[in-house]
XYZ file of C-alpha atoms in Angstrom:
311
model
C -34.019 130.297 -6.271
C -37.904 129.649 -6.698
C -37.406 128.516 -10.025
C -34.491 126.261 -9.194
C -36.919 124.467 -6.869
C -39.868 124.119 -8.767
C -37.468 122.282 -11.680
C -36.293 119.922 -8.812
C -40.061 118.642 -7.914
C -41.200 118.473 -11.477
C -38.170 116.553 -12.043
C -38.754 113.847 -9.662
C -42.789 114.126 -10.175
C -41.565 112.769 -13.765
C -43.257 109.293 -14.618
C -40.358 106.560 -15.471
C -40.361 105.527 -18.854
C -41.094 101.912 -19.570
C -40.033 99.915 -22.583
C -42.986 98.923 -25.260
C -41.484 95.142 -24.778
C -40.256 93.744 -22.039
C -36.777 92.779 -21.445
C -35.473 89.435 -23.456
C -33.421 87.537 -20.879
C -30.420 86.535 -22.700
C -30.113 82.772 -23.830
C -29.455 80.287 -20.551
C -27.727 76.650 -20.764
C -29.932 74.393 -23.088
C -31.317 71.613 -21.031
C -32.694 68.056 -22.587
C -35.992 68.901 -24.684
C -38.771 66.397 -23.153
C -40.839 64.525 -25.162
C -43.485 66.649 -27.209
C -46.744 65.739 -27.920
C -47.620 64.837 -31.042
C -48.383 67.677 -34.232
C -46.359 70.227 -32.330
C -43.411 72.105 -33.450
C -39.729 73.052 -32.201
C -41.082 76.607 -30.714
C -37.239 76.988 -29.668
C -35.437 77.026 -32.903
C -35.858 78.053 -36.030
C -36.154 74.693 -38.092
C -39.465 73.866 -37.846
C -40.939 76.359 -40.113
C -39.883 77.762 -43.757
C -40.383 80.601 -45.632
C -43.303 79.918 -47.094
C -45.261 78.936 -44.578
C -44.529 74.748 -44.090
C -43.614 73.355 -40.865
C -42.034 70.039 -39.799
C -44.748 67.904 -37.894
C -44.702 64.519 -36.502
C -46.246 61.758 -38.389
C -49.788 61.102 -38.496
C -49.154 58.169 -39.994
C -45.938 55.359 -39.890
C -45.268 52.723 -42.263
C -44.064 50.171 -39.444
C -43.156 46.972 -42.023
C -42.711 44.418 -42.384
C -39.111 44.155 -43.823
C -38.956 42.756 -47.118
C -43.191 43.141 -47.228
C -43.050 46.288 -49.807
C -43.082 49.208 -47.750
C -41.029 51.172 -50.114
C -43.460 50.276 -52.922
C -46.190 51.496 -50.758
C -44.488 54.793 -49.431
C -43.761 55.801 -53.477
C -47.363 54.823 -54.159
C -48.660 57.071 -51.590
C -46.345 59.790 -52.260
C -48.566 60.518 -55.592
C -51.325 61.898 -53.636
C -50.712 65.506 -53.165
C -51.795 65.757 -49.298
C -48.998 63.200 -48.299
C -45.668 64.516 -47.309
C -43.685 61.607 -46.836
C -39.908 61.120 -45.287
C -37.209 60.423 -48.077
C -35.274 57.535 -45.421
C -35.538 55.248 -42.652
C -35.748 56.969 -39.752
C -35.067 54.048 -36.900
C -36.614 56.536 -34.140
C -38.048 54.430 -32.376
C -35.917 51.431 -32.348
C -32.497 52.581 -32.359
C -31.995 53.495 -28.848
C -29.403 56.403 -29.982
C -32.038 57.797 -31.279
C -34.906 58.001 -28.982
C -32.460 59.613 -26.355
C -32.707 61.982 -28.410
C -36.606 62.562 -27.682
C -38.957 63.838 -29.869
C -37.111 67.152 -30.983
C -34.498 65.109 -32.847
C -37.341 62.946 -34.875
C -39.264 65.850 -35.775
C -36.126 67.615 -38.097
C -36.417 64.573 -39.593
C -39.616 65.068 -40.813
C -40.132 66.558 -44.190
C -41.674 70.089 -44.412
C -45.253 70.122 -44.686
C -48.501 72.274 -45.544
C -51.391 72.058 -42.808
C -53.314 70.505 -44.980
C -50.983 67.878 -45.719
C -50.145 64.181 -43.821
C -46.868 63.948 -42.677
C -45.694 59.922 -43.642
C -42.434 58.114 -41.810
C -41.759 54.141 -42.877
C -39.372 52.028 -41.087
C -39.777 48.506 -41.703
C -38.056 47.009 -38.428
C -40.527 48.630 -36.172
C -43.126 45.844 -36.994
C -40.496 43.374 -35.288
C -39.308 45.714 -32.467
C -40.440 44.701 -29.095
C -40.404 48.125 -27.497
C -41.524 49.604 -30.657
C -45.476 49.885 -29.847
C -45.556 51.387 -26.568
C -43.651 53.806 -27.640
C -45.270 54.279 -30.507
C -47.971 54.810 -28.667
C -46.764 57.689 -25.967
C -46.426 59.800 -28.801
C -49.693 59.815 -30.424
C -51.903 57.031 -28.922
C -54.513 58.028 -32.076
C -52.224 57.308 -34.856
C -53.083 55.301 -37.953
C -50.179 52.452 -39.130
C -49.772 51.060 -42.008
C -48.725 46.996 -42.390
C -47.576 45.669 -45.493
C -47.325 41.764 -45.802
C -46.433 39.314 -48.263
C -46.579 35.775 -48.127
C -44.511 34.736 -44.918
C -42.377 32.008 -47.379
C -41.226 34.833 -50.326
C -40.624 37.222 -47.595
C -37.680 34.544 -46.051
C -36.301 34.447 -49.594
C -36.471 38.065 -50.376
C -34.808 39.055 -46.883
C -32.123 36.508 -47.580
C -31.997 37.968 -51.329
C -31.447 41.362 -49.656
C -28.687 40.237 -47.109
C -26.480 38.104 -50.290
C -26.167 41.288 -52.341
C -25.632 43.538 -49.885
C -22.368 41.165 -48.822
C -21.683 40.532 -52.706
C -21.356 44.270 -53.417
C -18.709 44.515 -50.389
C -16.978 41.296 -52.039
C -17.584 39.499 -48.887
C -18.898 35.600 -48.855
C -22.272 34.637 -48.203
C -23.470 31.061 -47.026
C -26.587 30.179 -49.727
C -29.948 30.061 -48.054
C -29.861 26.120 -47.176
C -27.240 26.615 -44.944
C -28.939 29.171 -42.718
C -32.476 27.702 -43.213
C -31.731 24.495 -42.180
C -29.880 22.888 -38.934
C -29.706 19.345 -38.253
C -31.525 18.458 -40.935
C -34.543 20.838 -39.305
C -34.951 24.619 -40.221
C -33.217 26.775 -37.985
C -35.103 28.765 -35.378
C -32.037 30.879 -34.667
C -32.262 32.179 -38.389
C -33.670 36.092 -37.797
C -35.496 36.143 -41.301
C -37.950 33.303 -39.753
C -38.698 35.261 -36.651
C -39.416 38.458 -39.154
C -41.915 36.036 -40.909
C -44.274 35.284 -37.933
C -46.446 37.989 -37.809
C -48.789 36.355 -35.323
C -46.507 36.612 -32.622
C -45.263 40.527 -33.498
C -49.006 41.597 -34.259
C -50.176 40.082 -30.203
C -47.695 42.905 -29.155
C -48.917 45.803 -31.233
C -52.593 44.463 -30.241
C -51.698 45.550 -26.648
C -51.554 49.294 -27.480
C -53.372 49.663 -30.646
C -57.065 48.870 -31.701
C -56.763 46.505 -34.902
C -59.146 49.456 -36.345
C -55.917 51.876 -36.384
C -53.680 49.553 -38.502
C -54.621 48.768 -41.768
C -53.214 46.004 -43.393
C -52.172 46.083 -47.162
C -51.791 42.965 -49.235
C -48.193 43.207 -50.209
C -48.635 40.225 -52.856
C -51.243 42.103 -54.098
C -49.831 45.269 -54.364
C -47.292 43.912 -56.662
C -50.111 42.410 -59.112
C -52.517 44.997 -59.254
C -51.451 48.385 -56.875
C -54.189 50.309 -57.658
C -57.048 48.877 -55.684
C -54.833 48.504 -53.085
C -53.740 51.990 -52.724
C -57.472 53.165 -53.046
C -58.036 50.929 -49.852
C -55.242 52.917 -48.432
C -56.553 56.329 -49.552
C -60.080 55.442 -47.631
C -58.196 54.396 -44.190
C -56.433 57.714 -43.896
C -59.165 59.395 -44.420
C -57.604 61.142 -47.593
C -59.746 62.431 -50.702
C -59.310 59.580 -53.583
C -56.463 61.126 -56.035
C -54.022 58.279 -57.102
C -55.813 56.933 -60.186
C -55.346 53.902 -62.241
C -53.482 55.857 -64.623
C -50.686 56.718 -62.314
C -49.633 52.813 -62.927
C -48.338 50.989 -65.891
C -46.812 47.789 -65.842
C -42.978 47.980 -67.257
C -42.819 44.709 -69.028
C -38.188 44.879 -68.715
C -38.378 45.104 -64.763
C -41.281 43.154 -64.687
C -43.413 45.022 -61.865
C -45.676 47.911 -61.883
C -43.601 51.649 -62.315
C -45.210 55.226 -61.654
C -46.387 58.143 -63.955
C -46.910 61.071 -62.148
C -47.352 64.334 -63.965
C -46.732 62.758 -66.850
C -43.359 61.786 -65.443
C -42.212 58.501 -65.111
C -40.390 56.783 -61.965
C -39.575 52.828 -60.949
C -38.459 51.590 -57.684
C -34.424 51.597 -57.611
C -33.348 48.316 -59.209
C -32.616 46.428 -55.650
C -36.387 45.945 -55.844
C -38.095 43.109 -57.322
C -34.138 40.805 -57.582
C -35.099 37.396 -58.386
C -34.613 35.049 -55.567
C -32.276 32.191 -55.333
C -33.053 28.277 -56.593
C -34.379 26.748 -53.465
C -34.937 23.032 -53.228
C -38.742 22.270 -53.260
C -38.152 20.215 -50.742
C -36.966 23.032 -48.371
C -39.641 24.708 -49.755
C -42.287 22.726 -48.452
C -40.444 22.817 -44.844
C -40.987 26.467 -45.249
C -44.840 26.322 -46.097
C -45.506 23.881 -43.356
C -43.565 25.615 -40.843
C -45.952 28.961 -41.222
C -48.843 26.899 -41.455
C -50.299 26.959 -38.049
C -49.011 30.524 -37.524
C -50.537 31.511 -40.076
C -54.007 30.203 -39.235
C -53.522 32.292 -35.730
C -52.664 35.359 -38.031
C -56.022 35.273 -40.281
C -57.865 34.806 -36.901
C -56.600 37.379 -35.008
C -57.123 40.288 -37.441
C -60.193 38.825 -39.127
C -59.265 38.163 -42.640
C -57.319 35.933 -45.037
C -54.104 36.326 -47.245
C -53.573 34.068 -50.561
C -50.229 32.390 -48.905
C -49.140 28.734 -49.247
């Protein structure tokens, strides 16, 4: 009977075992994911990271346009240094509205998968022109660098225009030619979108209100086209990146007429949308054109303290 007792009290004088871990709470309805500051990842799925080692990040750096200016040039360019990971498409994040509901979660699996080392790269031409673009923009990563192409304001009308007749000619769908939609009453037509995307004084004021002009570096589109490689060197320096890209990666393919790449002793050319001659304009027209972008042009060089070669 002694015995039986002294089991019982060493039996309840026993110390409770506790787990190594504690307890995983099993998985509880998925509310909306907030907004994330920049350079982080999705800590609550498994997407953001591979196997060896490379995460998705937000970009350091956006491409923001202008349409028509060269920006896929410049993102293929770029893409030859080795400490850029750039973003195959478009990503409209922050201009397409269904897409920014979808906070910052949804843009960052569309981010390519990165080393640490590396700088992640988005380009999406209409966010130059976007009103609502910059500030939000900016409530992400108020310390990002931007990248502007331009061309002159004139070729970029024609080009956008270019752009907009095949894309109706390859769905067999009419077109009206460029005179028509330039020109209204016997003046050019304000109502015509292409304009609009042409005066950059007006879209650059907004992104002035956020940004310091010393975090968006302009690149010479027209120059781009005639010579890259200084260019991209002037690119290199602004995000901080260790000079790479040579002159060799460029040679000049005489059929297409415009600068192709060699990298790794491969060779690549922009898809053959690029560089489409434009259509005949009347000089006349022309002229309109130059003297309509005059003034706003003058505004343009004064506000970010430089010059372009335009008409």
């Amino acid at each position: 009977m002694t015995l039986l007792l002294l089991g019982a009290v060493l039996l309840v004088a026993q110390p409770q075992q506790v787990p190594s871990h504690p307890a995983v709470p099993g998985p509880g309805p998925r509310q909306q994911e907030p907004l994330r500051k920049v350079g982080t990842l999705l800590e609550d799925t498994q997407e953001g990271a591979a196997a060896n080692g490379s995460t998705q990040q937000l970009p350091q750096t956006i491409i923001i346009g202008v349409r028509k200016g060269g920006t896929r040039a410049l993102l293929e360019m770029l893409s030859l240094h080795p400490d850029v990971a750039a973003a195959e498409n478009e990503v409209h994040f922050f201009d397409w509205e269904e897409h920014y509901s979808q906070g910052l979660g949804w843009y960052l699996t569309q981010m390519p998968f990165s080393s640490p080392n590396q700088l992640t790269v988005e380009k999406t031409p209409a966010y130059f022109t976007s009103p609502k673009v910059p500030e939000r923009i900016h409530s992400m990563n108020p310390a990002i660098r931007l990248l502007l192409i331009l061309r002159d304001p004139s070729e970029r009308v024609l080009s956008d225009y270019t752009q907009v007749l095949y894309n109706h000619l390859q769905k067999r769908k009419p077109y009206p030619p460029i005179e028509d939609l330039l020109v209204r009453d016997g003046r050019l037509n304000m109502d015509y979108k292409a304009l609009n995307r042409s005066l950059y004084h007006s879209h650059m004021l907004n992104w002035l209100r956020f940004f310091p002009l010393g975090h968006i570096h302009i690149v010479d589109g027209d120059r781009l086209i005639r010579d890259p490689f200084p260019e991209i060197q002037k690119v290199e320096r602004f995000l901080k990146l260790s000079p790479q890209i040579n002159a060799s990666n460029f040679y000049f393919n005489k059929t297409k007429g415009f600068y192709c790449l060699r990298d790794s002793g491969k060779d690549r050319c922009l898809h053959e949308s690029k560089g489409r001659a434009h259509p005949q304009v009347d000089p006349k027209l022309l002229d309109k054109l130059h003297e309509y972008f005059h003034e706003p042009n003058k505004k343009f060089f004064e506000l970010v303290g430089r010059t372009f070669d335009w008409h």
